[in-house]
PDB file of C-alpha atoms (C1' of nucleotides) in Angstrom:
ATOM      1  CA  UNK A 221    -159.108  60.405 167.282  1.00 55.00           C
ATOM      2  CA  UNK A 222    -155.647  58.880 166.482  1.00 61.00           C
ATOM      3  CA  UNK A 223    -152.408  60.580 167.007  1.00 56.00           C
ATOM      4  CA  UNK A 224    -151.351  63.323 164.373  1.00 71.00           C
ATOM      5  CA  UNK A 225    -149.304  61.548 162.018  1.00 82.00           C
ATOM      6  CA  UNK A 226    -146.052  62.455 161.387  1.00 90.00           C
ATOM      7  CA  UNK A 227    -145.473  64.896 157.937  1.00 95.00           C
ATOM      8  CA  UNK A 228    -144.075  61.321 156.324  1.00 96.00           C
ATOM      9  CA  UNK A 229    -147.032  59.937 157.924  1.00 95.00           C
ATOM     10  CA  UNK A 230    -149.318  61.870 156.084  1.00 96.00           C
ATOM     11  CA  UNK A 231    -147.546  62.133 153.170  1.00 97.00           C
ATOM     12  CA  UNK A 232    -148.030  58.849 153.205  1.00 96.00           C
ATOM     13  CA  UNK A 233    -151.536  58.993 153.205  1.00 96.00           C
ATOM     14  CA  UNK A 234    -152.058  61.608 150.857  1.00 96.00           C
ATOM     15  CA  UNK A 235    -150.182  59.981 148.181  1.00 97.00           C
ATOM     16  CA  UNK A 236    -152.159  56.493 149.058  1.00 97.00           C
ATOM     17  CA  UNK A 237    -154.934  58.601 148.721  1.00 96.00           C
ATOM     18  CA  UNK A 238    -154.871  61.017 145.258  1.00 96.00           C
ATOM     19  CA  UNK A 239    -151.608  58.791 143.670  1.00 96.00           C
ATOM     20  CA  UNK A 240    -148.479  61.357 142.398  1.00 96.00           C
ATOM     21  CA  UNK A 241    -149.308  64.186 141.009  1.00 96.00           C
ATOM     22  CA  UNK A 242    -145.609  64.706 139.362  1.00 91.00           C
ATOM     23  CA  UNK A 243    -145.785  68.623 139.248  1.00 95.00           C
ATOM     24  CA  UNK A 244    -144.337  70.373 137.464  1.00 96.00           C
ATOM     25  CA  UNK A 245    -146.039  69.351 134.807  1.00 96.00           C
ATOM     26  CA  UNK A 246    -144.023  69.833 131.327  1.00 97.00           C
ATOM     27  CA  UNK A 247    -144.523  69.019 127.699  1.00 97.00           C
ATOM     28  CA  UNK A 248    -141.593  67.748 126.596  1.00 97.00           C
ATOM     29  CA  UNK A 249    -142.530  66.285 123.471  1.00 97.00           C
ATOM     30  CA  UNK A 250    -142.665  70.628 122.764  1.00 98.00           C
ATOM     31  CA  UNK A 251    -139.352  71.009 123.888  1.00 98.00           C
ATOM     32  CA  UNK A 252    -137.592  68.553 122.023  1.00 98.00           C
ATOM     33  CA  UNK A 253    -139.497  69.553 118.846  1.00 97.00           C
ATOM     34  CA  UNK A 254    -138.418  73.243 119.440  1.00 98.00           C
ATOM     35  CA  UNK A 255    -135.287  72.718 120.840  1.00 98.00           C
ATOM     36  CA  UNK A 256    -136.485  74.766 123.675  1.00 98.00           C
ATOM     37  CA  UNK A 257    -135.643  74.345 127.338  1.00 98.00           C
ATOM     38  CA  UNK A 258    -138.215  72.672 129.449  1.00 98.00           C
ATOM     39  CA  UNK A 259    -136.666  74.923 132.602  1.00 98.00           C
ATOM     40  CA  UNK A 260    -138.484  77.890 130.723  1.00 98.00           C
ATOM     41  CA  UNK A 261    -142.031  76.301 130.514  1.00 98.00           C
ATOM     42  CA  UNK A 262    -141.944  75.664 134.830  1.00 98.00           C
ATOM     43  CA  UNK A 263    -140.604  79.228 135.283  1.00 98.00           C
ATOM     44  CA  UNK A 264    -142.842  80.589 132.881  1.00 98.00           C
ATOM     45  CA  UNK A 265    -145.943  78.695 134.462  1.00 98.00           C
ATOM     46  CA  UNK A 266    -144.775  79.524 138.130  1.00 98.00           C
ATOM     47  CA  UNK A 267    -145.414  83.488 137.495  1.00 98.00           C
ATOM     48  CA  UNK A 268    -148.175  82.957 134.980  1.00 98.00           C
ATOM     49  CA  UNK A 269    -150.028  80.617 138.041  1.00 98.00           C
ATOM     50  CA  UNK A 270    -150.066  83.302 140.821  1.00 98.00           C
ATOM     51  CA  UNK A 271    -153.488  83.771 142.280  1.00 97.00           C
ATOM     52  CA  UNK A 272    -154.701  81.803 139.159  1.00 97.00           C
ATOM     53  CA  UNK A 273    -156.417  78.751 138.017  1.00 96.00           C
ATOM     54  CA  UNK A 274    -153.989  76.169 136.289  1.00 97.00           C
ATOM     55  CA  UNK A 275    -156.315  75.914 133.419  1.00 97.00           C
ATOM     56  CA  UNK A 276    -155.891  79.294 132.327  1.00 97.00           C
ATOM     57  CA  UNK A 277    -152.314  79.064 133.033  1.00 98.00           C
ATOM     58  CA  UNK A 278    -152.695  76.363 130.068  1.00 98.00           C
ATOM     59  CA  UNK A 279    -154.470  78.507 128.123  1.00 98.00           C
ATOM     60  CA  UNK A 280    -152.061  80.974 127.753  1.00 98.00           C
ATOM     61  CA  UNK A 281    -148.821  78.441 127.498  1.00 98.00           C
ATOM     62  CA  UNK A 282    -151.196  76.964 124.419  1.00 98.00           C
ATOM     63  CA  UNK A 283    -150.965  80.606 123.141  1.00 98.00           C
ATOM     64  CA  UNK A 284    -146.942  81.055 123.595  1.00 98.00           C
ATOM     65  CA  UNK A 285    -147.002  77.933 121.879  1.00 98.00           C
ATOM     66  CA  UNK A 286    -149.040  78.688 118.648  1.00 97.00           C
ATOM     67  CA  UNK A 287    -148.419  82.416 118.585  1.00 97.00           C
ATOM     68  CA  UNK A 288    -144.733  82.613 119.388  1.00 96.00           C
ATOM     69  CA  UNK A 289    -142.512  80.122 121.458  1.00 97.00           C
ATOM     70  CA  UNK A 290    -142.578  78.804 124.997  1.00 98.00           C
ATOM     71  CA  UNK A 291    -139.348  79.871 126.011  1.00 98.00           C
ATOM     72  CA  UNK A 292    -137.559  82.518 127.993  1.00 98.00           C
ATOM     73  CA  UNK A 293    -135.651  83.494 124.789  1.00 98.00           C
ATOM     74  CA  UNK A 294    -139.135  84.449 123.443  1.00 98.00           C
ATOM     75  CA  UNK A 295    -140.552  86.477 126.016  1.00 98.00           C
ATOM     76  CA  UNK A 296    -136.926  88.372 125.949  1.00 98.00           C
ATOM     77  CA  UNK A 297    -137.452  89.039 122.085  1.00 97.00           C
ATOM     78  CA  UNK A 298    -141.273  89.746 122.357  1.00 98.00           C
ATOM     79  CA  UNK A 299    -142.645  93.340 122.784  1.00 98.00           C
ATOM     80  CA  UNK A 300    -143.848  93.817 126.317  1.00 98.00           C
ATOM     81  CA  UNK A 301    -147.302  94.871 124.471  1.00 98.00           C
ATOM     82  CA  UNK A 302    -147.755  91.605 122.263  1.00 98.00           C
ATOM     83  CA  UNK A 303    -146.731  89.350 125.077  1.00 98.00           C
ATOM     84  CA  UNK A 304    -149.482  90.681 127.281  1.00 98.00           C
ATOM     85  CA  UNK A 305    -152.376  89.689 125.001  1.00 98.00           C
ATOM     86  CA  UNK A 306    -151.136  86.464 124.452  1.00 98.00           C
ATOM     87  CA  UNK A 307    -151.569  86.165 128.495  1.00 98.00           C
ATOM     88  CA  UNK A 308    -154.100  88.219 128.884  1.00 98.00           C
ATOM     89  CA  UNK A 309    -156.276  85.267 129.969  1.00 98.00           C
ATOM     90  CA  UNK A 310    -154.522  84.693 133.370  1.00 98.00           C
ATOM     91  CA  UNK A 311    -155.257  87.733 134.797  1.00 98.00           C
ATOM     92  CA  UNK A 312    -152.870  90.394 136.099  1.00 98.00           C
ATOM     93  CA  UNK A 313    -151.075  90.094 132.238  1.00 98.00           C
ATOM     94  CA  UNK A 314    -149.167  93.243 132.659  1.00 98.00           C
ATOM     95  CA  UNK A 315    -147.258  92.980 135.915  1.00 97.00           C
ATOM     96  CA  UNK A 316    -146.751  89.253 134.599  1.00 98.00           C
ATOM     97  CA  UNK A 317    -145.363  90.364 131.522  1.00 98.00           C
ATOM     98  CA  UNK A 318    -142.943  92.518 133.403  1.00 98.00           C
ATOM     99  CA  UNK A 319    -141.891  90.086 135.888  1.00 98.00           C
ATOM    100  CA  UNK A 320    -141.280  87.528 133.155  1.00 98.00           C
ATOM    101  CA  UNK A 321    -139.401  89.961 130.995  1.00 98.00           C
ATOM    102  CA  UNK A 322    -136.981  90.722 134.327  1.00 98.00           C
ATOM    103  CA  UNK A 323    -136.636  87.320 134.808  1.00 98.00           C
ATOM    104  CA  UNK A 324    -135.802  86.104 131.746  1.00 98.00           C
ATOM    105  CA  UNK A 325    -132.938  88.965 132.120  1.00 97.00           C
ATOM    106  CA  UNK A 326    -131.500  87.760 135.081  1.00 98.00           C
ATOM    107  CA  UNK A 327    -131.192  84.177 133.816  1.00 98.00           C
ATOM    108  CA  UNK A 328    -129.655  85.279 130.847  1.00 96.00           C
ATOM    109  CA  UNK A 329    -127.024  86.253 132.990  1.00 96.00           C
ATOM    110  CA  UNK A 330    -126.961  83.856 135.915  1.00 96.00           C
ATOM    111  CA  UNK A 331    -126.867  80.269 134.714  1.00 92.00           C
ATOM    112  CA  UNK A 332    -128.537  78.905 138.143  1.00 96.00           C
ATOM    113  CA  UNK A 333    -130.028  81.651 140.957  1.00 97.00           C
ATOM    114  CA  UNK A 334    -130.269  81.594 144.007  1.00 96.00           C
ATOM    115  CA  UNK A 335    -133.399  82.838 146.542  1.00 97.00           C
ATOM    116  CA  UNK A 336    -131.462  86.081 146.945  1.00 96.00           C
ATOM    117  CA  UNK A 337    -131.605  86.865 143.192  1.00 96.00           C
ATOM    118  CA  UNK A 338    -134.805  85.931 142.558  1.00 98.00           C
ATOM    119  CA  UNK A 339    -136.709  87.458 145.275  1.00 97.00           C
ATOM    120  CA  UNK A 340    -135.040  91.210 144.209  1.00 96.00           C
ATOM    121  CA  UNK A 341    -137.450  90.847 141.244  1.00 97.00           C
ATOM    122  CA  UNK A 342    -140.591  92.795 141.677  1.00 97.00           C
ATOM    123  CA  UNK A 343    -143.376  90.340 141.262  1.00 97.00           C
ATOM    124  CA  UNK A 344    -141.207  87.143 142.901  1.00 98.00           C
ATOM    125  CA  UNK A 345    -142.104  86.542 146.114  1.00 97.00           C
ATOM    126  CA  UNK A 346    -141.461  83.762 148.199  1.00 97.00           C
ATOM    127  CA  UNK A 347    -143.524  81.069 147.055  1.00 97.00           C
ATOM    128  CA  UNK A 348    -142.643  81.899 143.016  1.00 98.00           C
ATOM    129  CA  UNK A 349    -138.699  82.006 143.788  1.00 98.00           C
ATOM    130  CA  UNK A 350    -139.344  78.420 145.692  1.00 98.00           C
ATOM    131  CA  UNK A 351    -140.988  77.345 142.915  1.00 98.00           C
ATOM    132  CA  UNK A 352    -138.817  77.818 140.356  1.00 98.00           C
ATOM    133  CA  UNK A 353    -135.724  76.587 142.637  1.00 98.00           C
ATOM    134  CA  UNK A 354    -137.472  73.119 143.602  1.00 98.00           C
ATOM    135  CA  UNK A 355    -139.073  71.921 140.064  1.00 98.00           C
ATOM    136  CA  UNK A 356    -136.604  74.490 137.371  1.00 98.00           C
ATOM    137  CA  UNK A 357    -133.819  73.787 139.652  1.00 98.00           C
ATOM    138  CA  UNK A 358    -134.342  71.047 141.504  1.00 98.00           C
ATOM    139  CA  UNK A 359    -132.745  73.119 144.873  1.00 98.00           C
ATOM    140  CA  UNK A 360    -134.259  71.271 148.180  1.00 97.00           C
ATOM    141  CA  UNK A 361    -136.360  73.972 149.150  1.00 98.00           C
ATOM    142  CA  UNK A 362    -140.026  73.829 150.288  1.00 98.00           C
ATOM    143  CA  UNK A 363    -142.549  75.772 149.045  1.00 98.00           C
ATOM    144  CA  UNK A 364    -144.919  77.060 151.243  1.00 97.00           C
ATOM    145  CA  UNK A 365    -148.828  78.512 149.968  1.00 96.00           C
ATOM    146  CA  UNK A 366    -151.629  79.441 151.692  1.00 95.00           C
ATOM    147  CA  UNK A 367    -153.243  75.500 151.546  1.00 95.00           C
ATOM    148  CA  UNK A 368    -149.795  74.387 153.503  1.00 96.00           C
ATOM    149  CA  UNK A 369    -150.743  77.086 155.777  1.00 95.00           C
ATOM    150  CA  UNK A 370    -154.311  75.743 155.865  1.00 94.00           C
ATOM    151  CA  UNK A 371    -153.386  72.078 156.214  1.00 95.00           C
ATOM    152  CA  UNK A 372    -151.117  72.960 159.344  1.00 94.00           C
ATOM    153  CA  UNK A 373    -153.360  74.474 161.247  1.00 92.00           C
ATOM    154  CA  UNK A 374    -156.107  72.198 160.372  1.00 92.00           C
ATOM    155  CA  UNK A 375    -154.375  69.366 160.927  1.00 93.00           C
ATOM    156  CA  UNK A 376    -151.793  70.631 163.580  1.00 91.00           C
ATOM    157  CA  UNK A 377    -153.055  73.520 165.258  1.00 90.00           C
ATOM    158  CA  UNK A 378    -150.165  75.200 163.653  1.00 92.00           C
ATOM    159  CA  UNK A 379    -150.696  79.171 163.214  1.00 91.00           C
ATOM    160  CA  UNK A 380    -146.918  79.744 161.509  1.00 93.00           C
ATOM    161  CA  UNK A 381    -145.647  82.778 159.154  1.00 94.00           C
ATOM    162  CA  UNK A 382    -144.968  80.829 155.729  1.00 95.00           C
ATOM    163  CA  UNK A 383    -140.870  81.644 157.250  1.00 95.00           C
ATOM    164  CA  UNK A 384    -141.715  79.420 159.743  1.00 94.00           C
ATOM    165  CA  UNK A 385    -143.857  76.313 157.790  1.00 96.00           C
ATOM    166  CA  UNK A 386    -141.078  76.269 155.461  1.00 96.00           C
ATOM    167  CA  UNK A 387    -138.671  75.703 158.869  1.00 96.00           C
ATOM    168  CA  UNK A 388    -141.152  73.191 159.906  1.00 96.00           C
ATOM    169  CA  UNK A 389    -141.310  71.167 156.830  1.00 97.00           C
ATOM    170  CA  UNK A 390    -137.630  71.161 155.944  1.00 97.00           C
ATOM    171  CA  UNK A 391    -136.745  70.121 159.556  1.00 96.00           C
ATOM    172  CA  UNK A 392    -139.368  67.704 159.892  1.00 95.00           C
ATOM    173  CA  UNK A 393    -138.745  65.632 156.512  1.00 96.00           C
ATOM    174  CA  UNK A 394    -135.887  63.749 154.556  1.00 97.00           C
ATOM    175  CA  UNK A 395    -134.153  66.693 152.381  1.00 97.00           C
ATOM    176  CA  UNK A 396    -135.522  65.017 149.550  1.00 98.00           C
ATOM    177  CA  UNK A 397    -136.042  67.665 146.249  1.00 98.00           C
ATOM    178  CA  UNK A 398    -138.753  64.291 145.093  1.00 98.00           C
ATOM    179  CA  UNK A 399    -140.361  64.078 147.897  1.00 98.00           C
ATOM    180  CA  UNK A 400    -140.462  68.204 148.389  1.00 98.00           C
ATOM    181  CA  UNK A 401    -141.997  68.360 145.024  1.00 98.00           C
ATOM    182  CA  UNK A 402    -144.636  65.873 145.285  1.00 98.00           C
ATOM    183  CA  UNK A 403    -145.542  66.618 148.530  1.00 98.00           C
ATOM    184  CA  UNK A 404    -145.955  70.741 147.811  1.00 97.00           C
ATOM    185  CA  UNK A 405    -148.260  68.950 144.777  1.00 97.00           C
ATOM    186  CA  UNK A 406    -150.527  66.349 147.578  1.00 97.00           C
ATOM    187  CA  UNK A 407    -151.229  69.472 149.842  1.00 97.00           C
ATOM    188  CA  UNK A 408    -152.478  71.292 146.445  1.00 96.00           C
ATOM    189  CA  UNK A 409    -154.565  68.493 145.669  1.00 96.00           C
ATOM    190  CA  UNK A 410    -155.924  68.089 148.975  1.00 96.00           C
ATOM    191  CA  UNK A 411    -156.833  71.156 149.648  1.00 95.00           C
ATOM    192  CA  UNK A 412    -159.105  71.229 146.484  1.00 94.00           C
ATOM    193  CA  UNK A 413    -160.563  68.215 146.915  1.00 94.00           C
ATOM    194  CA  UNK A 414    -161.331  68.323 150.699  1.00 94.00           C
ATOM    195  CA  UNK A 415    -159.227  71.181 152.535  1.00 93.00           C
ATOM    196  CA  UNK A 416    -161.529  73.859 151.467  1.00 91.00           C
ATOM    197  CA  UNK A 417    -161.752  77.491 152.633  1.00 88.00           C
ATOM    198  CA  UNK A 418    -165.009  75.709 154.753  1.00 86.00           C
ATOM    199  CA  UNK A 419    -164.049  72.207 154.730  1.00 90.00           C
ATOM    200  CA  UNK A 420    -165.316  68.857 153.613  1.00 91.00           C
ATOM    201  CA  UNK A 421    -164.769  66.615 156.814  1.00 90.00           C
ATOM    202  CA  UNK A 422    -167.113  63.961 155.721  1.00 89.00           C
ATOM    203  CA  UNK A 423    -164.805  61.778 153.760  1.00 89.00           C
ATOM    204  CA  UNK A 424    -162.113  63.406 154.511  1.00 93.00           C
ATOM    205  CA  UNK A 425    -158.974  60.612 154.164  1.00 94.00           C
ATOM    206  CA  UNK A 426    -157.414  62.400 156.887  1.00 94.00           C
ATOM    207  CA  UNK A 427    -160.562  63.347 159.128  1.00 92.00           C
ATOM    208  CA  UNK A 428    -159.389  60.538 161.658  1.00 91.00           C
ATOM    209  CA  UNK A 429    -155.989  62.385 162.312  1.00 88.00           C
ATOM    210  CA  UNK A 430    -157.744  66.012 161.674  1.00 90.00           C
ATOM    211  CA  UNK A 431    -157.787  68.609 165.073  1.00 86.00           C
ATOM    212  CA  UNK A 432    -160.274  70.426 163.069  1.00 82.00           C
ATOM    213  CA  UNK A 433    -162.573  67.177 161.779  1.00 80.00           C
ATOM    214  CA  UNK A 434    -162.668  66.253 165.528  1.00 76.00           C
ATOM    215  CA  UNK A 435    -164.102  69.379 167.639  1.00 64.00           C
ATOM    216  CA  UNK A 436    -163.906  67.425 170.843  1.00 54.00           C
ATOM    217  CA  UNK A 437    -160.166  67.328 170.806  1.00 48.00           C
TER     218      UNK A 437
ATOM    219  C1'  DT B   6    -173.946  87.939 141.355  1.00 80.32           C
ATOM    220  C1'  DG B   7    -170.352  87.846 144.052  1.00 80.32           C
ATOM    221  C1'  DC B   8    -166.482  84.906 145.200  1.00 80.32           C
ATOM    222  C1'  DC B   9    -162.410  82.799 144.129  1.00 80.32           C
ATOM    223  C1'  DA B  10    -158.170  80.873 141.695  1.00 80.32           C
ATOM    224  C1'  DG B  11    -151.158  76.909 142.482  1.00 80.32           C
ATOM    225  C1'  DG B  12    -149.336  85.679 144.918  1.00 80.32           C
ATOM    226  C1'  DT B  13    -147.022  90.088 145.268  1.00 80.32           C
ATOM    227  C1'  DG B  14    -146.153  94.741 146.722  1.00 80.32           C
ATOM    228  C1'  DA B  15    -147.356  99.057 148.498  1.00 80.32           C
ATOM    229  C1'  DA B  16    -149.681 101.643 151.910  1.00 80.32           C
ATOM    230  C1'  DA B  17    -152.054 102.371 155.946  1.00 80.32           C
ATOM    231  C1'  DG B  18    -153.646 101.377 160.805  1.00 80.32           C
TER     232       DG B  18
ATOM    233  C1'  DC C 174    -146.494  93.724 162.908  1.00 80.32           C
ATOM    234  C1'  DT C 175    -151.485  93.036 160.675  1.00 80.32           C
ATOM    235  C1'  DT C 176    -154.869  94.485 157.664  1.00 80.32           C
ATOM    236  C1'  DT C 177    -156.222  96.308 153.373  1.00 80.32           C
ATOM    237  C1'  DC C 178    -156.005  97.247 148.647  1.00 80.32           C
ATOM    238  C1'  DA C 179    -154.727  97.004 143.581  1.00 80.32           C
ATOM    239  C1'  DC C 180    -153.439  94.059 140.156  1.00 80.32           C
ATOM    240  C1'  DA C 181    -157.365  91.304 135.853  1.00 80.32           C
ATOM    241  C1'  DT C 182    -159.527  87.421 133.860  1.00 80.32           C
ATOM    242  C1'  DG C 183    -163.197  84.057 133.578  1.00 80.32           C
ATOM    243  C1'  DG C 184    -165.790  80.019 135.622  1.00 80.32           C
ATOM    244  C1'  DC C 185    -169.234  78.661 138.746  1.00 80.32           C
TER     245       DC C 185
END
DNA sequence: TGCCAGGTGAAAG
DNA sequence: CTTTCACATGGC
């Protein structure tokens, strides 16, 4: 077994590895059509994503699309009851729905929030209020899921709080919003492909630096 | 057929 | 502080 890389080290490799991934992905061909704001369609798509599969999450942008507008002006506009069916398909519509409707409040109001604001929402937590700072934003923060948390103890031996990976990554890497954003994107993808709840070692591109691919260390 | 997917919040132990 | 549950839909 080699030495752990270092996070650049393996970002490294996982980019080698699966190419960019250049989340967030946006259709901007939409937004200049509309006139829309391309912010909307990442904040939209960061609540509409949690504890969901992306392709429903496309599903139901599709819908805002053909059915109304994919935009935060929209969802302000649109009755709380409408709104939800045109979700519907990516699960836990009606908490969604309210979450987007507060949050399309607050940014009606606050041209560019911070953590602090969009954490008080009910139905932000960490990981959404990241999201929406690092690709709407474009704020240097990392976001931290449960495949970082995966990844760091597979591949560390790290058992952290996601307080404490987020420390850890932001410490340990150039403060670098391209590099945050593609690399939050290469743990995703990595923990698809090979990272799995009960992991695919064979094959693994990073078995050879892996604690957990190499039992006798 | 049950488990899980680009989480969060509330409540209990 | 940690575990557990509801929130909901649909693919495998």
């Amino acid at each position: 077994m080699k030495l752990n890389p270092s996070l650049m080290g393996l970002y490294q490799l996982l980019l080698d590895t699966y190419g960019p991934q250049n989340w967030w992905p946006v259709d901007h061909l939409y937004h200049r059509e509309h006139k829309t704001d391309p912010k909307d369609e990442i904040i939209i798509g960061a609540v509409l994503t949690q504890n969901t599969l992306w392709s429903r999450v496309e599903i139901a942008l599709d819908r805002l699309k053909r059915m109304g507008e994919l935009s935060l002006n929209f969802v302000r506009k649109c009755p709380s009851e409408i709104l939800e069916e045109i979700v519907k398909p990516v699960g836990f519509y009606r908490q969604k729905v309210r979450t987007l409707k507060a949050l399309a409040e607050l940014l009606e109001k606050v041209r560019e929030p911070n953590y602090e604001d969009l954490i008080k929402l009910k139905g932000i937590g960490p990981e959404t209020a990241c999201v929406i700072l690092l690709y709407a934003f474009h704020q240097p923060t990392f976001v931290i899921d449960k495949y970082t948390l995966r990844i760091l103890q597979r591949l560390y031996g790290l058992k952290l709080t996601p307080k404490k990976a987020k420390k850890f990554m932001e410490e340990h890497l150039p403060k670098d919003v391209g590099i945050y954003k593609e690399y939050h994107a290469l743990l995703d993808q990595h923990a698809k492909k090979f990272c799995k709840s009960t992991p695919l070692c064979g094959g693994c591109p990073a078995a050879t630096y892996c604690l957990s691919a190499n039992p006798s260390f």
